[in-house]
Every structure is written in structure tokens, then in C-alpha cells.
Short mmCIF file of C-alpha atoms in Angstrom, two decimals:
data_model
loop_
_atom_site.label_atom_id
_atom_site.label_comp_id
_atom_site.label_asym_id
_atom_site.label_seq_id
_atom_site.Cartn_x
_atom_site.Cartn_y
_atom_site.Cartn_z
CA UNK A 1 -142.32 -70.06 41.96
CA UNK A 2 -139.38 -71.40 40.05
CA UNK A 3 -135.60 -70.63 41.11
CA UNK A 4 -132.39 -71.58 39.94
CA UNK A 5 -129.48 -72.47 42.48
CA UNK A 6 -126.86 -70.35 42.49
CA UNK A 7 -123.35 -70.85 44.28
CA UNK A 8 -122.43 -74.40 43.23
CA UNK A 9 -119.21 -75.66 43.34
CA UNK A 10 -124.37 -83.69 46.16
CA UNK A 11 -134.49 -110.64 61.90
CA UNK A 12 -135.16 -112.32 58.95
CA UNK A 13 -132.75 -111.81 55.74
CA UNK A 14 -129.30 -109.91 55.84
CA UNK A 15 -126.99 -107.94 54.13
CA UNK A 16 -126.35 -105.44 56.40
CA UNK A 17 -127.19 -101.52 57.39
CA UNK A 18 -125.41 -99.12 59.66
CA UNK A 19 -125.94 -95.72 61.35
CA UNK A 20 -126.19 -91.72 59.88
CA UNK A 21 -125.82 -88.56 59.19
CA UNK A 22 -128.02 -85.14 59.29
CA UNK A 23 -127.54 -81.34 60.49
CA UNK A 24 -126.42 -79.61 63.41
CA UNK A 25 -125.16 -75.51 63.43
CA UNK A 26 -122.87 -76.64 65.99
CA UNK A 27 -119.28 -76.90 64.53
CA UNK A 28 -115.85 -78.23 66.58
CA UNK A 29 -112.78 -77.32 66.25
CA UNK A 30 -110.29 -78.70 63.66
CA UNK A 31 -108.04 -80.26 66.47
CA UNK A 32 -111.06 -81.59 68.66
CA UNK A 33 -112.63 -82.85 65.32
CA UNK A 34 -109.54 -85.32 64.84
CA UNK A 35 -109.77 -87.00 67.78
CA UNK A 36 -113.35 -87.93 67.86
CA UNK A 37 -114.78 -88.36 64.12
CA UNK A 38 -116.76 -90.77 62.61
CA UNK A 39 -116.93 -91.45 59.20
CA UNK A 40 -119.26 -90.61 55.91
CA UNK A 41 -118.64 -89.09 53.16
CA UNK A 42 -119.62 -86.93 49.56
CA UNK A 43 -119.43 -83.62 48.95
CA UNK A 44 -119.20 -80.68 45.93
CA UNK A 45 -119.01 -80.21 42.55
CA UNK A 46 -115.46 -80.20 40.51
CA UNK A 47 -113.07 -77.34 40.66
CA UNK A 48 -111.65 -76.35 37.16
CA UNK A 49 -109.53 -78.97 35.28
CA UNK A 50 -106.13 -77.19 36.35
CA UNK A 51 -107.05 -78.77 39.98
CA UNK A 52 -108.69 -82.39 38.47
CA UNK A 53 -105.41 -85.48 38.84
CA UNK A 54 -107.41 -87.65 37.00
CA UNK A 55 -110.41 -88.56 36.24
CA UNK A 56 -113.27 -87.10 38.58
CA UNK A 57 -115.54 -89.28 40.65
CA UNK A 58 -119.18 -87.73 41.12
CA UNK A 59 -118.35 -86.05 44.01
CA UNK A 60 -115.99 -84.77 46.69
CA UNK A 61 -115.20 -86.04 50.15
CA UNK A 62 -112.96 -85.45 53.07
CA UNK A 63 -111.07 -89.13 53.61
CA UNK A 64 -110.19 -89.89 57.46
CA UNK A 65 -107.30 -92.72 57.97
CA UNK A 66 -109.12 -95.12 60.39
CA UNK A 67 -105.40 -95.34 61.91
CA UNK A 68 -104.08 -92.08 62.44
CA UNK A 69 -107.40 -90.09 62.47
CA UNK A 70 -105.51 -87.80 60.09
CA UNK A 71 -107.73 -85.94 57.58
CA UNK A 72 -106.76 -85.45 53.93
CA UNK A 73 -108.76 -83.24 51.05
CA UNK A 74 -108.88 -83.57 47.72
CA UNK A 75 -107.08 -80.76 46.00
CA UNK A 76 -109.63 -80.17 43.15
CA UNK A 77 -111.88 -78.46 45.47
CA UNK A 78 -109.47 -75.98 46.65
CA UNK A 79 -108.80 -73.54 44.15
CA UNK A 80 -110.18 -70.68 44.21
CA UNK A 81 -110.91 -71.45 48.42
CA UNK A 82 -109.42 -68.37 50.40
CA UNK A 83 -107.15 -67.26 47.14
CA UNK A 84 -105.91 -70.64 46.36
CA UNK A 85 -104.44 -71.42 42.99
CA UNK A 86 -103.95 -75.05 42.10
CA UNK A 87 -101.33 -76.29 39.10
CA UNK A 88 -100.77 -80.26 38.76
CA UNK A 89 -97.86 -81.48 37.03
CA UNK A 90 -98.76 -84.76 35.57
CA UNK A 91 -95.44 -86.08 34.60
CA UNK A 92 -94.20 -85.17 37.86
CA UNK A 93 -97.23 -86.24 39.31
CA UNK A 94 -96.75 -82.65 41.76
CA UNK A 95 -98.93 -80.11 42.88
CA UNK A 96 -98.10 -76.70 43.81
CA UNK A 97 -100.75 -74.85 45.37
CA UNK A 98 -100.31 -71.00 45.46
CA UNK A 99 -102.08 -68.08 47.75
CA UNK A 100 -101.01 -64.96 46.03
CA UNK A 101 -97.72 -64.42 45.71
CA UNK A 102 -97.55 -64.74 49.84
CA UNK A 103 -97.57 -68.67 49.79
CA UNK A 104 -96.49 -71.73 47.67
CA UNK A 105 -96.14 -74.76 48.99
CA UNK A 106 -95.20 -77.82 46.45
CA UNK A 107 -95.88 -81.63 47.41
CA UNK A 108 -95.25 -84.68 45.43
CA UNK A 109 -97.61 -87.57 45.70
CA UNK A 110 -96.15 -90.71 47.56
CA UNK A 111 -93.62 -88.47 49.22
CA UNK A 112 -93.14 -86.62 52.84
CA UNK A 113 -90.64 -84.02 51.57
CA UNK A 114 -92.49 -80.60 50.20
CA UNK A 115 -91.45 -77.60 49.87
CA UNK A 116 -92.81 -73.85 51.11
CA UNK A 117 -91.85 -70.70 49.81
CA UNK A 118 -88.73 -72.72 48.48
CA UNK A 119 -87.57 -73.66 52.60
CA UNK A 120 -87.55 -78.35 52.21
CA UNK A 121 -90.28 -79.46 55.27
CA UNK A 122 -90.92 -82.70 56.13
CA UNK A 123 -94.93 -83.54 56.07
CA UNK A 124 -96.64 -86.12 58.64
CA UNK A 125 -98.29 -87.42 55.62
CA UNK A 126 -97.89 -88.07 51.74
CA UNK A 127 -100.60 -86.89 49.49
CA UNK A 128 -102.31 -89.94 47.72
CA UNK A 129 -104.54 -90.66 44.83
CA UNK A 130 -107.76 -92.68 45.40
CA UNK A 131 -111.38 -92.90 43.22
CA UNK A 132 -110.06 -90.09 40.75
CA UNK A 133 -108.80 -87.78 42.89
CA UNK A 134 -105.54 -86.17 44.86
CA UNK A 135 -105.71 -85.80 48.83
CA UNK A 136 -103.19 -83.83 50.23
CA UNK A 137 -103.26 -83.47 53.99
CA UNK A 138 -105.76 -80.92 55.29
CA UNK A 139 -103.80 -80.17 58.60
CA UNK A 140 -100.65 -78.93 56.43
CA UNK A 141 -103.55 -77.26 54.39
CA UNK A 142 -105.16 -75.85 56.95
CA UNK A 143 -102.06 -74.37 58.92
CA UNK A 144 -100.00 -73.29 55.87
CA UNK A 145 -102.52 -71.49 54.27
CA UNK A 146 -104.16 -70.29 56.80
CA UNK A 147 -107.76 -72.07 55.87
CA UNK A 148 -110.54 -72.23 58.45
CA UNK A 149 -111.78 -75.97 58.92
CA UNK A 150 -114.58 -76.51 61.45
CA UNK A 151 -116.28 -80.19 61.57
CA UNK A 152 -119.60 -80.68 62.09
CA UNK A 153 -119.96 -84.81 64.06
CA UNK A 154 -123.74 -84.79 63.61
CA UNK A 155 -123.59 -84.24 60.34
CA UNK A 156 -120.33 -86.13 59.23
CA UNK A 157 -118.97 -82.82 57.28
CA UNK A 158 -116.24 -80.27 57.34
CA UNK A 159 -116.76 -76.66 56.47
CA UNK A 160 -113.39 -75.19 54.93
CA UNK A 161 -112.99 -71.71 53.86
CA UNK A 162 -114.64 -68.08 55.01
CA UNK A 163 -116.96 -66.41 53.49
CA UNK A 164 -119.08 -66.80 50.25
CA UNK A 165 -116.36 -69.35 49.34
CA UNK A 166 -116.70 -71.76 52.01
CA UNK A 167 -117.41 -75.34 51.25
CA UNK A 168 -119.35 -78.32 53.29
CA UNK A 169 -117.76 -81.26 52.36
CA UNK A 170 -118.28 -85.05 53.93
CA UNK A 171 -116.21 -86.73 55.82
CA UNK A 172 -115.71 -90.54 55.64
CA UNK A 173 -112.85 -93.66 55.78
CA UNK A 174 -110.52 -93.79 53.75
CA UNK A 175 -110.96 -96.47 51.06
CA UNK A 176 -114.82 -95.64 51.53
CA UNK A 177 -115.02 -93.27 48.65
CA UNK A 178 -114.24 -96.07 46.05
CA UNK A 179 -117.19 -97.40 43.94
CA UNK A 180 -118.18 -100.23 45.86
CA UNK A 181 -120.47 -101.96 43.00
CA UNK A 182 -124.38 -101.69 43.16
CA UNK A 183 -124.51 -105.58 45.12
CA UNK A 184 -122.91 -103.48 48.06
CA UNK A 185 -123.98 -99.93 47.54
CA UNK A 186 -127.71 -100.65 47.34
CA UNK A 187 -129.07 -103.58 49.74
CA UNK A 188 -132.27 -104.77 50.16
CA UNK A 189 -133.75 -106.78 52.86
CA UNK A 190 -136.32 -108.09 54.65
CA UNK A 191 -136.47 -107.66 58.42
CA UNK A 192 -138.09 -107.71 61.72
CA UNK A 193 -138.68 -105.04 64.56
CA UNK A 194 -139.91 -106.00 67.86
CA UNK A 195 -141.28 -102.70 69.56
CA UNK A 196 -143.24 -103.13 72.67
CA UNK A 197 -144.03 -106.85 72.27
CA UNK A 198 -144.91 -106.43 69.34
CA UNK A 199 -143.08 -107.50 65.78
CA UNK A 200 -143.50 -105.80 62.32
CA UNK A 201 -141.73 -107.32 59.66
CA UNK A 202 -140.19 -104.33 57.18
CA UNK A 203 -138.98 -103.96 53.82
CA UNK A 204 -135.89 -102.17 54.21
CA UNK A 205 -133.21 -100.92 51.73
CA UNK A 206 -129.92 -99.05 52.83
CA UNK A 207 -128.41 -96.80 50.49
CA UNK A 208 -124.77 -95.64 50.71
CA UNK A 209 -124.51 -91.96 49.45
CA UNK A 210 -121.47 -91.57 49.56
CA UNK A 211 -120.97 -94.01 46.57
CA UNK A 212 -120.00 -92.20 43.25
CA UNK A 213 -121.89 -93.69 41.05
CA UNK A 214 -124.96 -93.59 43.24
CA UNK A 215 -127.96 -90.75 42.38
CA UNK A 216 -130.85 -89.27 44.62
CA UNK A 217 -134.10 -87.09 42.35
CA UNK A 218 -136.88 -86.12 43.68
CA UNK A 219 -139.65 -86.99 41.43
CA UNK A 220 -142.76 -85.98 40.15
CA UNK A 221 -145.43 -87.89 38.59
CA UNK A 222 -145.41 -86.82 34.79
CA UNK A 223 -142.67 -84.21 35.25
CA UNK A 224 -145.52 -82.10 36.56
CA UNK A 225 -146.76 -80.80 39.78
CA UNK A 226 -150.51 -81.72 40.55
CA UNK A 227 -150.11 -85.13 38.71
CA UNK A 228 -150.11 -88.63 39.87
CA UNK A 229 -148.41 -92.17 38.47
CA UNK A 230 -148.01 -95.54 39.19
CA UNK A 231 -144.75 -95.61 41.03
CA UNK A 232 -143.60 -98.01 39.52
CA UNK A 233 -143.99 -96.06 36.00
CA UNK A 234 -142.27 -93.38 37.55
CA UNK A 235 -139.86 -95.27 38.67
CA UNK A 236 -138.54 -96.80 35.39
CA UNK A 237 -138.98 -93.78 33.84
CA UNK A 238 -136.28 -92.40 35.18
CA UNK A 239 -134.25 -95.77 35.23
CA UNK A 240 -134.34 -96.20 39.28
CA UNK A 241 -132.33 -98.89 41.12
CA UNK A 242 -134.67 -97.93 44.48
CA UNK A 243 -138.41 -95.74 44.42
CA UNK A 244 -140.11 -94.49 47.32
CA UNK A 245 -143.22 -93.14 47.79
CA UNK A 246 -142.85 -89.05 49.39
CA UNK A 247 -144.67 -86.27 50.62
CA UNK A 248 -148.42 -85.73 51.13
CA UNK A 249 -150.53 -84.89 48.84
CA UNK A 250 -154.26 -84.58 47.83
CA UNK A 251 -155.17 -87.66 47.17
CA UNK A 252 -159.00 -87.63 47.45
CA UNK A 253 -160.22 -84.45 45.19
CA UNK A 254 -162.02 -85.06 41.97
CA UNK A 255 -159.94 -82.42 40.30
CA UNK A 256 -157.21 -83.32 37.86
CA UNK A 257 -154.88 -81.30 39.77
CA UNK A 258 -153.76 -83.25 43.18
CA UNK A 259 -151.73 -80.70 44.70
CA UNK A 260 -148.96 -81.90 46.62
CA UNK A 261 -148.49 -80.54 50.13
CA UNK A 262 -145.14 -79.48 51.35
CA UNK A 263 -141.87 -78.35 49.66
CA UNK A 264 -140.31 -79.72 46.61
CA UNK A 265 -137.32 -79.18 45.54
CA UNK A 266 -135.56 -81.36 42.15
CA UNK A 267 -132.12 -80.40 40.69
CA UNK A 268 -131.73 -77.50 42.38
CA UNK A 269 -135.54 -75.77 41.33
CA UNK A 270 -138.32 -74.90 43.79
CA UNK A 271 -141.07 -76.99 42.16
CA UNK A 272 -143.16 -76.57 45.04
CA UNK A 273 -143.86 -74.05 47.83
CA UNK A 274 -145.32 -74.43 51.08
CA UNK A 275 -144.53 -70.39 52.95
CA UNK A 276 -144.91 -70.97 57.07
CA UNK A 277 -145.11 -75.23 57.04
CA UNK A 278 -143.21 -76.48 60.07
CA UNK A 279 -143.01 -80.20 59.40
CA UNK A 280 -139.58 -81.59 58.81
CA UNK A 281 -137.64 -81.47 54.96
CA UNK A 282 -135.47 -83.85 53.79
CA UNK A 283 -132.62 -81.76 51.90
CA UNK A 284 -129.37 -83.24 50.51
CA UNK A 285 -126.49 -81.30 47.84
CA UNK A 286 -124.82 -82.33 44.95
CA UNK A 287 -122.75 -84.47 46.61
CA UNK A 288 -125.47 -86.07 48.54
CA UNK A 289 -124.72 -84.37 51.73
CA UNK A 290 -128.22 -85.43 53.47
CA UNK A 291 -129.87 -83.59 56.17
CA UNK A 292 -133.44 -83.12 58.13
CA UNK A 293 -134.44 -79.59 58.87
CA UNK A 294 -137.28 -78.07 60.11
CA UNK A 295 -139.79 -76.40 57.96
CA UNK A 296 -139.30 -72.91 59.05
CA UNK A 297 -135.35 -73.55 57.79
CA UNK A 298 -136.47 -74.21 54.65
CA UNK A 299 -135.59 -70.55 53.08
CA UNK A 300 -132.44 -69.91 54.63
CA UNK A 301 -131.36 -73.06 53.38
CA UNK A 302 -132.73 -72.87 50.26
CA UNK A 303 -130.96 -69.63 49.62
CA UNK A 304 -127.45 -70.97 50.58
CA UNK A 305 -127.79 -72.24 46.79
CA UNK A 306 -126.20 -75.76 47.41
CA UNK A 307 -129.47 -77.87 47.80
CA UNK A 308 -129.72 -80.01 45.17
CA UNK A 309 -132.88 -81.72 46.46
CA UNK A 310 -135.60 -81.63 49.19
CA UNK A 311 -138.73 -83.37 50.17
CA UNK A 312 -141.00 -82.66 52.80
CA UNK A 313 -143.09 -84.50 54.78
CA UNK A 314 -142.65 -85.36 58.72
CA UNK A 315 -143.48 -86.00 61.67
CA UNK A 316 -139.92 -86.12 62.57
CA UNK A 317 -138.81 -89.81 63.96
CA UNK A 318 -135.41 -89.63 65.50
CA UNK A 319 -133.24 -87.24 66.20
CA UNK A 320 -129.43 -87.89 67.14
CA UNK A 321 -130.15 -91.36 67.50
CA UNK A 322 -133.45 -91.05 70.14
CA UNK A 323 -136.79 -91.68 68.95
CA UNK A 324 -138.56 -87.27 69.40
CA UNK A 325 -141.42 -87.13 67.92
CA UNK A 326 -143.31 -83.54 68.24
CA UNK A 327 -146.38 -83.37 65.92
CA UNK A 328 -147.70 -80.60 67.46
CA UNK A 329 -144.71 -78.68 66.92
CA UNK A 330 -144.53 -79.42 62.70
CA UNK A 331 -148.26 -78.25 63.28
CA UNK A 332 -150.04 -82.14 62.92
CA UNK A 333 -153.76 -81.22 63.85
CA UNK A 334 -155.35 -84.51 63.56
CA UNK A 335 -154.84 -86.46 67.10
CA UNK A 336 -155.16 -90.05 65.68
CA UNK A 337 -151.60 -89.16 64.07
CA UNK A 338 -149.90 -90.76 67.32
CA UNK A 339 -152.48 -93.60 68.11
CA UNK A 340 -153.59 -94.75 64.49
CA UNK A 341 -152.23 -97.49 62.70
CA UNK A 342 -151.36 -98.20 59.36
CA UNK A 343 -149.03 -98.87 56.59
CA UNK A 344 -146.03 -96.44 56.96
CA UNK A 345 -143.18 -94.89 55.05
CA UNK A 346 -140.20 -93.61 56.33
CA UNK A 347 -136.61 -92.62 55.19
CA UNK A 348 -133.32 -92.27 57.95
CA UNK A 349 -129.68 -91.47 58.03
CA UNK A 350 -127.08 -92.98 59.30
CA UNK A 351 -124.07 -91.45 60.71
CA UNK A 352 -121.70 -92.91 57.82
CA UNK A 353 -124.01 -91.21 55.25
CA UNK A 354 -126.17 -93.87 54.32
CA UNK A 355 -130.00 -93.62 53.45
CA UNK A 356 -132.50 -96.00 55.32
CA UNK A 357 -135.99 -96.37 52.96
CA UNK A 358 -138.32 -98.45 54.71
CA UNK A 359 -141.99 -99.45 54.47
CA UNK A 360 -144.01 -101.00 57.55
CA UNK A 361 -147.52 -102.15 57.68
CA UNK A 362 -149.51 -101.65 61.08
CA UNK A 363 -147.47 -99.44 62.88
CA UNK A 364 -147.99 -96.21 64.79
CA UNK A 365 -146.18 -93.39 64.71
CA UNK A 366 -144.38 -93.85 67.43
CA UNK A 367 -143.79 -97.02 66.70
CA UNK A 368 -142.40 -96.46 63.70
CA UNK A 369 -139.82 -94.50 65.60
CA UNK A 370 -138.39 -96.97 67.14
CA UNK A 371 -138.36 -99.19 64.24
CA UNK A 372 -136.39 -96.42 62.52
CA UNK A 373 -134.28 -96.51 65.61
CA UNK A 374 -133.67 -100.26 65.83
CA UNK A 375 -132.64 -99.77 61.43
CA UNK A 376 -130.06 -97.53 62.33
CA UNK A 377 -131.04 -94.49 61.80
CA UNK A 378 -129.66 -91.44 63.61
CA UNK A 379 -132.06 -89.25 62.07
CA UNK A 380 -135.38 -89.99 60.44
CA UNK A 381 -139.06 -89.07 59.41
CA UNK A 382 -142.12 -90.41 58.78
CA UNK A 383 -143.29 -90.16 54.62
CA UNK A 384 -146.80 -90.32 53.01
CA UNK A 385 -148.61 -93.37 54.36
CA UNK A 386 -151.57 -95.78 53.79
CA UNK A 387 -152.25 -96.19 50.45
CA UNK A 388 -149.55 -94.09 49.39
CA UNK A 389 -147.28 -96.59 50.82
CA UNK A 390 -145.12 -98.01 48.65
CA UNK A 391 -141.20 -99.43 48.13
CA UNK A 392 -140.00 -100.50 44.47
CA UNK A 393 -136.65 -102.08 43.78
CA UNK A 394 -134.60 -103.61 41.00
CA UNK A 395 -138.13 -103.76 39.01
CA UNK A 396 -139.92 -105.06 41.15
CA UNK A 397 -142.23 -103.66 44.50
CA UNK A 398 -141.25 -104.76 47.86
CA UNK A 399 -144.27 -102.67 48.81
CA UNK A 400 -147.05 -101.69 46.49
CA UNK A 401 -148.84 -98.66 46.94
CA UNK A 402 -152.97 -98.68 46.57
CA UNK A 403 -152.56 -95.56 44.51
CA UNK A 404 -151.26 -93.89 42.29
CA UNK A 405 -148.93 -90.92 43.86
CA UNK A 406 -147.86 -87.45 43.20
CA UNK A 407 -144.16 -87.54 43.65
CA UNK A 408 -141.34 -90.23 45.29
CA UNK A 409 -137.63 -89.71 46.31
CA UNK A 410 -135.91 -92.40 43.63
CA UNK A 411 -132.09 -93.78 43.26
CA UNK A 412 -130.53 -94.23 40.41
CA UNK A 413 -126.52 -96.11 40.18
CA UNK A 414 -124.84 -95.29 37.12
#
């Protein structure tokens, strides 16, 4: 079954890695939110050109001041959200934003003073342009027009808006949303673990998704379920900074179809169905808005029409930042899941929206739940393993697999 989306509006070395973010359907309240948030950040595709400043980055983010805690949004993303009309005045460099003929608030960037319904206010902050974009404060957003905002911590997002309108958009530092070059967005290293007396020595590379010019696909080998590739192949097929080997798939059948198992989902299209599967889905939007859900999500989610990607695998590693790991619950029959050893593949998130890949040889399961832990991540699951194994960067492999597999999650910085 094919579908289109609908709705859319993304201890050896160092160089360093930090912690995540994922899903939760528990949302706080706007003021409570303030106090206590995090940072992370991408979000949704661009609103019409009447609300574009300038140029548009990739994709759309709530900026926090580390100072203040204040939260600011850009103003692209807002028209059409609860009746709201953007105009920009270049020359001026002014928005007015309009909700009906009820409300119309003007604001200048740079400046406190504004104006609603013609009555002078003083704001607590001045709108600002940064990475392409206007941000005008979402408090004087939120109370003037009247516009729901509920933040989510676990996942590092705000939801703004009711209805069929509503938007999930991340949050993150301000200054975080800038293009921070590939040396910095993308970092590759080599590290050691020590779990239960023992150490395993990882190839580990931290992605920061929040970066505009970075990419996520989920790929298949030959553009075509059932087939398999070099990863490598695949890789610089599609012109990918980072390659990772992803979900299961049948790897040991004569046939020259080797059907993956699990769902697949790549720009937006259900390439691959797997009705009642339990184990754990990496999904993330156009703005790279990354989460873990369980397989029995998978359909609600899907028919939000936001999810740009998913890839499913599991067991699930960590969860809010402690090692859980169920198998029987994502329906793992074979026993020697928890007690075998071999090489491993796993991806995390961080709380600041950056994606841990990492490949380990030897460990267990469980163990590779606390290595995931020890990375950073704050949530994480396990990927295809033994001889699907495999890690490529900047043209090379850190890892190589001992096959040739069906599909991969891959980055791409442009």
C-alpha cells in the first residue's frame, strides 16, 4: 500500500555529543513550560511568501533565550493558525498580523513599542531576525490572539493552534537554529563504554537535526522494496554525509525478493507495511522532529499526515533517559535476544534534538542499553544487527556490514 501525506505545513577520540529528544502525549502548560525547558529545535514547512522576512531556512523552530527563558516564534508559520493573517513590510521591516477584523496587532523588529487595535503597548521583548526568519514573541502571541500553546519537555516541542490547524514545532536556544557548518553539525568519533566491567569500544556519530542544512531519508536498496545493496552504494547514491544500516529484513531466502520486516516509511509514502507489529518505529517530520513510538501507534500517527519518515526495528533501549528494555512486549520470540552477543546497531535522541548512530561489536542487548545510555541518549533502539551491521561516513565505513542490506536511515548536509 502506497499513501501520500496529507496536512503539511521535518574514552578514546572527542568532539563531543549531548542528550535528546522523543514523544510523550503529555503536554504542560504555556506558563509552566517557561520555567523549566530545555532546548532543541526544527519544525514545519513554510507558510506562504506574504509571512517569509527573508530568505527561508529548511525548517521552523521555536527559539528559547537561555537568559530570560522567554519563547519567540517565527511569524511565517502563523498565518493561516487560528485565523491569522500575516503582511510584512520590508522597507519598514514591520509586521502586522491580523485575526479577522477582531485583532491587529503591528510590531516593528528591534523595537518594544507595538501597537493593537491602534491602542501604543509596550512589549517585554523585540521581535528579531535570525537564520532567515522573523520571531516575534510567542507570549504576546499567545495572549493577544488568543492561540493555544502547550509544550511537550520530553519531546522538546510546542503545539500551537486548535484543531486541524495546529502545529508541533521544536523548541531550542536561541542562536542554535543557525547553520553551524557540517565540521560541527555532523561528528564522528571513536569511543569507549565500560558496562559491567566490561569495555566496548564504539563508532559513534552525533547528528544535530535541528541544523538547516542537515537531511534524514530512509532508504531502500535500489529504490525498491525486496532489494538489497552494498551500503556503501546506497549510500553515495544518494550523496550521504552519514549511512546506517536499519530494520530487519530477510536476509537468508534464496528468493530475489528479501522482504523487509517492519514499517517503512520515505518522504512521506508507506513503502512498507507491517498491520499488528509492536516493536518500536523511529518517526521524524519535515522538520526533523524525531520520535520513538510503539508499533501499535504506527497508524494513528501515520494518519496525522506530518511524518516525513519512519523506520522500524526495536527492541526499545532507553526510554526518558533509563535503560527499559521489554522484548516481550514488541513481541521478540527468540530468548537469546537478551543473552546473545554480537555486533549491534543502534540509533538515540538526545534531548536537544540530536541523533546518536552507533555501531558496537560484542554486546548484548542490554548492554547495548546502557551504552546508548552512557552516549547520551534519552531515547533509543536497537537496529538490524550482525552482519547487517554497518556505519559509513564521509566515504568511508567506520563499520562494514558482512552483507549487503535492504534499506538504511542516511544523512545528507546540503
Amino acid at each position: 500500500m502506497i499513501r501520500t501525506r496529507t496536512n503539511r505545513t521535518t574514552s578514546t577520540s572527542t568532539r563531543a555529543i549531548t542528550p535528546l529528544c522523543t514523544f510523550t502525549k503529555r503536554l504542560l502548560p504555556l506558563g509552566l513550560a517557561l520555567v523549566c525547558l530545555i532546548s532543541a529545535g526544527s519544525s514545519l514547512a513554510p507558510a506562504p511568501a506574504s509571512a517569509a522576512v527573508t530568505a527561508a531556512p529548511a525548517k521552523n523552530v521555536v527559539l528559547l533565550d537561555a537568559a530570560s527563558g522567554h519563547a519567540f516564534v517565527p511569524s511565517r508559520v502563523l498565518t493561516g493558525l487560528d485565523g491569522l493573517q500575516i503582511q510584512w513590510d520590508a522597507s519598514r521591516q514591520r509586521l502586522t498580523i491580523a485575526q479577522g477584523e477582531a485583532t491587529t496587532a503591528i510590531l516593528q523588529v528591534g523595537s518594544a513599542k507595538a501597537e493593537v487595535n491602534g491602542e501604543p503597548i509596550t512589549l517585554a521583548d523585540s521581535p528579531f531576525t535570525e537564520a532567515g526568519a522573523t520571531y516575534v514573541p510567542l507570549q504576546f502571541i499567545s495572549s493577544t490572539f488568543q492561540l493555544p500553546a502547550e509544550w511537550d519537555k520530553t519531546a522538546g516541542s510546542v503545539r500551537l493552534g486548535q484543531g486541524d490547524a495546529r502545529l508541533t514545532l521544536p523548541y531550542a536556544n536561541r542562536g542554535a537554529a543557525s547553520s553551524t557548518g557540517a565540521g560541527k553539525a555532523i561528528i564522528s568519533e571513536r569511543k569507549t563504554y565500560k558496562v559491567g566491567g566490561r569495555s566496548f569500544t564504539v563508532q559513534q556519530v552525533t547528528i544535530s537535526l535541528m541544523d538547516p542544512k542537515v537531511h534524514l531519508m530512509v532508504a531502500l536498496a535500489g529504490d525498491t522494496v525486496g532489494k538489497v545493496e552494498e551500503l556503501s552504494s546506497l549510500a553515495k547514491r544518494h550523496k550521504a554525509v552519514v549511512a546506517v544500516n536499519g530494520t530487519f529484513f530477510n536476509a537468508y531466502t534464496n528468493d530475489a525478493y528479501k522482504a523487509p520486516y517492519g514499517y517503512i516509511v520515505n518522504g512521506g509514502e508507506l513503502k512498507m507495511k507491517a498491520s499488528g507489529d509492536k516493536r518500536t518505529i523511529f518517526t521524524y517530520d519535515s522538520n526533523l522532529l524525531a520520535r520513538l513510538i510503539p508499533g501499535a501507534d504506527f497508524n494513528e500517527a501515520f494518519a496525522a499526515g506530518t511524518m516525513e519518515g519512519a523506520l522500524q526495528a526495536g527492541p526499545r533501549l532507553v526510554v526518558n533517559g533509563k535503560v527499559s528494555v521489554d522484548v516481550k512486549a514488541e513481541g521478540f520470540k527468540d530468548p537469546k535476544i537478551l543473552t546473545g552477543g554480537g555486533a549491534r546497531s543502534a540509533l538515540g535522541l538526545t534531548r536537544d534534538h540530536k541523533l546518536i548512530l552507533l555501531t558496537s561489536g560484542g554486546a548484548t542487548i542490554p548492554q547495548l542499553a546502557e551504552i546508548m545510555k552512557q552516549a547520551g541518549a534519552y531515547q533509543a533502539m536497537n537496529l538490524d544487527g550482525g552482519a547487517s551491521s554497518g556505519l559509513y561516513y564521509n566515504g568511508k565505513y567506520l563499520t562494514q556490514p558482512g552483507r549487503k542490506i535492504s534499506n538504511a536511515l542516511i544523512v545528507t548536509y546540503q
